[in-house]
Coordinates of C-alpha atoms in Angstrom, one line a residue:
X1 CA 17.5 -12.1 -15.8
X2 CA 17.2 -8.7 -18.3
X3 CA 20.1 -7.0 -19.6
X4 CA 17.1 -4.0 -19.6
X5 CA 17.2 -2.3 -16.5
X6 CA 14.8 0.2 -16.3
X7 CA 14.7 2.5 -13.7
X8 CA 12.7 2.2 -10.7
X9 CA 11.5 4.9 -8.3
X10 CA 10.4 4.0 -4.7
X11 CA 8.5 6.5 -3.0
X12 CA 8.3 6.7 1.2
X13 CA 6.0 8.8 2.7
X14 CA 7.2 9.4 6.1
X15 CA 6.1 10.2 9.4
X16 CA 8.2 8.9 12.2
X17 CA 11.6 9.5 13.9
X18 CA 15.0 8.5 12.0
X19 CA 15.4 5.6 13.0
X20 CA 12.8 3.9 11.9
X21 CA 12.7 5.4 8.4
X22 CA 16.3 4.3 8.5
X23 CA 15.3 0.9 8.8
X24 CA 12.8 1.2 5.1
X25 CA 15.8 2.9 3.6
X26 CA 18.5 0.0 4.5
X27 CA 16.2 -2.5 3.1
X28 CA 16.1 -0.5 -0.3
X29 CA 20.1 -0.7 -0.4
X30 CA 20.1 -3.9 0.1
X31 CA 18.0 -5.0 -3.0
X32 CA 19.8 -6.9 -5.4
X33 CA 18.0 -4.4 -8.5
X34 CA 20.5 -1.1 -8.1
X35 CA 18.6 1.3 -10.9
X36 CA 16.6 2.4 -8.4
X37 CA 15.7 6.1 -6.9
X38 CA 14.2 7.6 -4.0
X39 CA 11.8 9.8 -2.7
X40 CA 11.1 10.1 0.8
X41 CA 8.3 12.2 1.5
X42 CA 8.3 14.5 4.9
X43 CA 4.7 14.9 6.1
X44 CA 5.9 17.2 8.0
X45 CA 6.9 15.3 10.8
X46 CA 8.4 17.3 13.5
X47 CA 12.2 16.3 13.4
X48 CA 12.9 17.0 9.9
X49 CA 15.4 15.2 8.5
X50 CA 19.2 16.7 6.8
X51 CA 21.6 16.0 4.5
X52 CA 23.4 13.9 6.9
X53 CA 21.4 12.1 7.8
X54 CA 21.2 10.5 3.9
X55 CA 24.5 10.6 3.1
X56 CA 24.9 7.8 4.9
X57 CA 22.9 5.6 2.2
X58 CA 24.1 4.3 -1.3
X59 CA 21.0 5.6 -2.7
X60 CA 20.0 7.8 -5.0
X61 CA 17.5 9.9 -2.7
X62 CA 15.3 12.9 -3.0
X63 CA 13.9 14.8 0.0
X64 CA 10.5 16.5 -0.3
X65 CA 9.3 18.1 3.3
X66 CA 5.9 19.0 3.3
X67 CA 5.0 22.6 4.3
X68 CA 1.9 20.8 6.3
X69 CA 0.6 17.0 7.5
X70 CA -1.2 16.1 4.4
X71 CA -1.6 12.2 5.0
X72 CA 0.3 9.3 3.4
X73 CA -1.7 9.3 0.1
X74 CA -1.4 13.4 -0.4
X75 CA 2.6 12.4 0.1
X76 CA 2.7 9.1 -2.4
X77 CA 0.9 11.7 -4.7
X78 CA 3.5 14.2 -4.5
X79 CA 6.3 11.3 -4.8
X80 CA 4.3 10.0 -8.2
X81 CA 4.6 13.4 -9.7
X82 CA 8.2 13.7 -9.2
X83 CA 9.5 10.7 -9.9
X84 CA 11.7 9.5 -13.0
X85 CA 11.1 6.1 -12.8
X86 CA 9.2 3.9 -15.6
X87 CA 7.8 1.5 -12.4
X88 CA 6.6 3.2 -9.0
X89 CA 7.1 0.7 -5.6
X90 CA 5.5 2.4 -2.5
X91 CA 7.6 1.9 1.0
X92 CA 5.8 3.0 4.0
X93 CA 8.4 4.0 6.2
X94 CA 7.8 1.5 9.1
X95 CA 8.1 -1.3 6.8
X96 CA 10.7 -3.3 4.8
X97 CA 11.6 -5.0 1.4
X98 CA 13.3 -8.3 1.1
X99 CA 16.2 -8.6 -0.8
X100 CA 14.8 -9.4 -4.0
X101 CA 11.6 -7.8 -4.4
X102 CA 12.4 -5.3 -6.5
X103 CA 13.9 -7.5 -9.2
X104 CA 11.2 -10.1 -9.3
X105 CA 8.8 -7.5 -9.8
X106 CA 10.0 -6.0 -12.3
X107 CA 11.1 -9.1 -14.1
X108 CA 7.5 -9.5 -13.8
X109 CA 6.7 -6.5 -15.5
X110 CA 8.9 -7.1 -18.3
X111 CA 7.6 -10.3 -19.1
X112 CA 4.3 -9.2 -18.7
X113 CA 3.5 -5.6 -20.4
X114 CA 0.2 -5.2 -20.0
X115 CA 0.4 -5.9 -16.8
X116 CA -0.5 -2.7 -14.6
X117 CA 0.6 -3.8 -11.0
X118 CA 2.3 -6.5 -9.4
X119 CA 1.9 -7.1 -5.7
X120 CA 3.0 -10.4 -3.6
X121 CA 3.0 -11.9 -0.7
X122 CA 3.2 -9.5 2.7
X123 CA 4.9 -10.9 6.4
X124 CA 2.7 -9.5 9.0
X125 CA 3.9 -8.9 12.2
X126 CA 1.3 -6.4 13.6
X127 CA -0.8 -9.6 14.9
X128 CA 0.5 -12.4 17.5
X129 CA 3.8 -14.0 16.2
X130 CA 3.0 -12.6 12.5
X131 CA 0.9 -13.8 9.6
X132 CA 1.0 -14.3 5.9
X133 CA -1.2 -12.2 3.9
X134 CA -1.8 -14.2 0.8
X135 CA -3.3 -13.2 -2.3
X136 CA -4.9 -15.3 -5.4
X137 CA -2.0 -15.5 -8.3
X138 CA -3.9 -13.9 -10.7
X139 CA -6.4 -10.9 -9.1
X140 CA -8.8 -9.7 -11.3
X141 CA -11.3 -6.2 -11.4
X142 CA -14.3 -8.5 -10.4
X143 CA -12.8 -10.5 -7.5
X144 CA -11.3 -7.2 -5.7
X145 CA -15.5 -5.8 -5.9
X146 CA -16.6 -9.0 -4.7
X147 CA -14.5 -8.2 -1.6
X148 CA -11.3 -9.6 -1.5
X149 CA -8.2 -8.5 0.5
X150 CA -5.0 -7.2 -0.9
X151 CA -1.6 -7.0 0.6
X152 CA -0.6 -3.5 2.2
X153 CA 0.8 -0.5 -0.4
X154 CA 4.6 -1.3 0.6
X155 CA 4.0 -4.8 -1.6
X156 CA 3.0 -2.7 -4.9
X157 CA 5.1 -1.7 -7.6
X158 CA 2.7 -0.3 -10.2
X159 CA 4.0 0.5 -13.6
X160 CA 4.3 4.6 -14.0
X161 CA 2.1 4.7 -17.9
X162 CA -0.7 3.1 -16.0
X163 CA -0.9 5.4 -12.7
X164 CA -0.5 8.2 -15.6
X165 CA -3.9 7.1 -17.5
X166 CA -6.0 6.7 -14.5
X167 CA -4.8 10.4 -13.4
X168 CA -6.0 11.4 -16.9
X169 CA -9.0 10.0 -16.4
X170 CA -9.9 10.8 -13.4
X171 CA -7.6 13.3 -11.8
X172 CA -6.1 11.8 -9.2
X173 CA -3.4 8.3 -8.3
X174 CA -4.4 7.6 -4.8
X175 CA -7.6 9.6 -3.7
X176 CA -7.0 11.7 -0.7
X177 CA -11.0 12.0 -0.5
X178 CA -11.2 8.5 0.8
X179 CA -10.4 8.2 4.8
X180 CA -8.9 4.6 4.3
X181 CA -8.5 1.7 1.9
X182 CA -6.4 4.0 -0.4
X183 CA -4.5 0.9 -1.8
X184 CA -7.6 -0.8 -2.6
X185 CA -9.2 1.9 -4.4
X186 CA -5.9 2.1 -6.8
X187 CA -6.1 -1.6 -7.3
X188 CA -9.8 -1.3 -8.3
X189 CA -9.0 1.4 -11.0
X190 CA -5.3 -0.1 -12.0
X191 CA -7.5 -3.7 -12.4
X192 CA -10.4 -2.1 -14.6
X193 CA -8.9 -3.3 -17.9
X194 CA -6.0 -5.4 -16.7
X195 CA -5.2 -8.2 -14.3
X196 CA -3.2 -7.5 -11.6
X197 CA -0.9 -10.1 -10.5
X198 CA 0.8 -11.4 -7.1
X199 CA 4.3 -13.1 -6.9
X200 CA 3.3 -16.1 -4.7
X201 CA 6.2 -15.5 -2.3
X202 CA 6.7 -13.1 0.8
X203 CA 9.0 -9.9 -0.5
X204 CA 8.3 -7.4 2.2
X205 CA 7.7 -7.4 6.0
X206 CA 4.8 -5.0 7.4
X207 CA 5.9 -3.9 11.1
X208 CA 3.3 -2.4 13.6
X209 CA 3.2 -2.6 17.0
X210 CA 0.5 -4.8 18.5
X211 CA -1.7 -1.5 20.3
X212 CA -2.1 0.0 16.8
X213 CA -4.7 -2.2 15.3
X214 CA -7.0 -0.7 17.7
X215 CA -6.8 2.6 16.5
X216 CA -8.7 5.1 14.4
X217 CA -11.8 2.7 14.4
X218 CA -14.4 5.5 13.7
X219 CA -11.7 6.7 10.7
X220 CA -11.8 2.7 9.5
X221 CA -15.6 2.8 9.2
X222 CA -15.8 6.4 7.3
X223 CA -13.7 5.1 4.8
X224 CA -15.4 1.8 4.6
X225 CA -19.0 4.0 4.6
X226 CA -17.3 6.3 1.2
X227 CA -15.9 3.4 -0.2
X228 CA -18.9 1.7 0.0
X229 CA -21.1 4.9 -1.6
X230 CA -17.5 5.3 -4.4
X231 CA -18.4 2.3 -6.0
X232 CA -22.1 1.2 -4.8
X233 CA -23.2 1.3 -9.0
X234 CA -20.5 -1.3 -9.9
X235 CA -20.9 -3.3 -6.5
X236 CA -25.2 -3.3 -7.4
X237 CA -23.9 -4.9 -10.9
X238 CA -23.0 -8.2 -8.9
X239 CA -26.0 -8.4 -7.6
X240 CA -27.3 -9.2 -4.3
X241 CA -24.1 -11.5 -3.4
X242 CA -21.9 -8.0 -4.0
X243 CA -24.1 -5.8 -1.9
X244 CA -24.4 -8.1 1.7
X245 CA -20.5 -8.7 1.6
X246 CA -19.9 -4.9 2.1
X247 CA -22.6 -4.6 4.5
X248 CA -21.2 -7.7 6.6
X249 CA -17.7 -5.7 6.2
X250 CA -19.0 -2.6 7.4
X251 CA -21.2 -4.7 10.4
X252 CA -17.3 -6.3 11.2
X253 CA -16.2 -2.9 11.7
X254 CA -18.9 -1.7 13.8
X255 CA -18.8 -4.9 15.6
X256 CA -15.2 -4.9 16.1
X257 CA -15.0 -0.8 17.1
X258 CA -17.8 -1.8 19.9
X259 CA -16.2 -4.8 21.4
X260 CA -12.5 -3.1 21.4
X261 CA -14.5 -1.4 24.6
X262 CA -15.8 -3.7 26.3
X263 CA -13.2 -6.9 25.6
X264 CA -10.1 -5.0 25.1
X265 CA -7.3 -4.9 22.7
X266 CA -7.1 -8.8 22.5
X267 CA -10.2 -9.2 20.8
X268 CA -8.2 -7.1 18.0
X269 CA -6.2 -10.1 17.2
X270 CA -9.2 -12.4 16.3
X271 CA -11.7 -9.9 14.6
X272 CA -8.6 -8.2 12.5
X273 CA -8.3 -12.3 11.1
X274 CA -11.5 -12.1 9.9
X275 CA -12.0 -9.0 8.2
X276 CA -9.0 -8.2 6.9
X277 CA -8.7 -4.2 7.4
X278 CA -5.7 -3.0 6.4
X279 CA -5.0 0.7 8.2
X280 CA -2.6 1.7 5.4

């Protein structure tokens, strides 16, 4: 659609085996935008990976391994601060891009230049026969307060000048501080003087096995609890309304930790409908 093709970098934090990283890399290849590089992340996941194992891509990839586990956000940091690209797309490893994401997000971007972050629609397979996480078109700094649920990190591609002014501001991209809801924290900042928007369509496919949305419950409702005392000031400015919907949130968690117990992991399917958690 552009003649201008800047250069995009997509970062993968990884921790899993080969083969599945494998997978989040092929999808990359495929996309129809080529400018693009890589960073894959190591968080120091015991089989490290070799220059073999790359070579067998038609990318343009650079290996970081950490020296210790840091956690997905430390390693998206550490992919940020290296990267040459003017946009930044996230790919957690266990996921993949559609063909065409890449492209229409940045055609987005370059139709829109105040636009900080473009998201779109995500293909979730971690519940029954899958679901589609759909966001509003246009997503705005109030609505994400007032409690509403964005797509998983893999669907961002932010552009690099706005991640740069909200670590000048306040030190940090992602915040490794918080125990979860890392990509709604950026979206918050990244939305504070700019709409974020969402290409109504779904460009990437979030893979997770069904037994994993019952775990790391007591991590979920830590990081709902900082969240919760991160931005209490700016939730109290919407008044009562904004207050009881992060206290029902956090009562969904509790509720949903406790009955994992007592009803098993089926009762995941229904409650994780409701409340939208993301683990990512």
């Amino acid at each position: 659609m552009y003649k201008k093709k800047p250069l995009v970098t997509v970062v993968i934090p990884t921790y899993n085996p080969k083969e599945i990283l494998k997978r989040a890399l092929k999808s990359v290849e495929k996309q129809t935008y080529k400018n693009i590089e890589v960073i894959v992340v190591d968080d120091n996941y015991p089989e490290t990976k070799d220059e073999s194992f790359f070579s067998e891509f038609k990318l343009n990839i650079k290996y970081i391994c950490l020296s210790a586990n840091k956690g997905a956000c430390y390693a998206r940091n550490k992919g940020i601060e290296e990267s040459k690209g003017e946009f930044i797309a996230f790919l957690d490893d266990d996921d993949v891009f559609k063909e065409t994401k890449i492209e229409k997000q940045v055609n987005h971007m370059l139709l829109n230049p105040s636009c900080p972050l473009v998201i779109c629609f995500t293909l979730d397979l971690r519940v029954g026969k899958g679901r589609l996480v759909r966001p509003p078109e246009i997503i705005t700094h109030k609505s994400l307060l007032k409690g509403f649920k964005l797509s998983t990190t893999s669907s961002y591609l932010a552009r690099k000048s706005a991640l740069n002014q909200i670590k000048k501001d306040e030190g940090y991209y992602f915040d490794t501080n918080l125990a979860t809801n890392h990509e709604y924290d950026l979206a918050l900042r990244l939305s504070e003087n700019n709409d974020i928007y969402c290409l109504q369509e779904a460009l990437m496919i979030r893979n997770k096995s069904e037994g994993q949305l019952s775990e790391n419950w007591t991590k979920k409702i830590k990081g709902q609890l900082l969240l919760f005392k991160k931005y209490y000031k700016e939730y109290s400015k919407l008044g009562f309304k904004g207050l009881i919907f992060q206290y029902i949130r956090f009562i969904g968690l509790l509720t949903l930790f406790t009955a994992g117990f007592i009803l098993g992991n089926r009762i995941y399917k229904f409650m994780y409908l409701i409340i939208g958690i993301t683990k990512k």
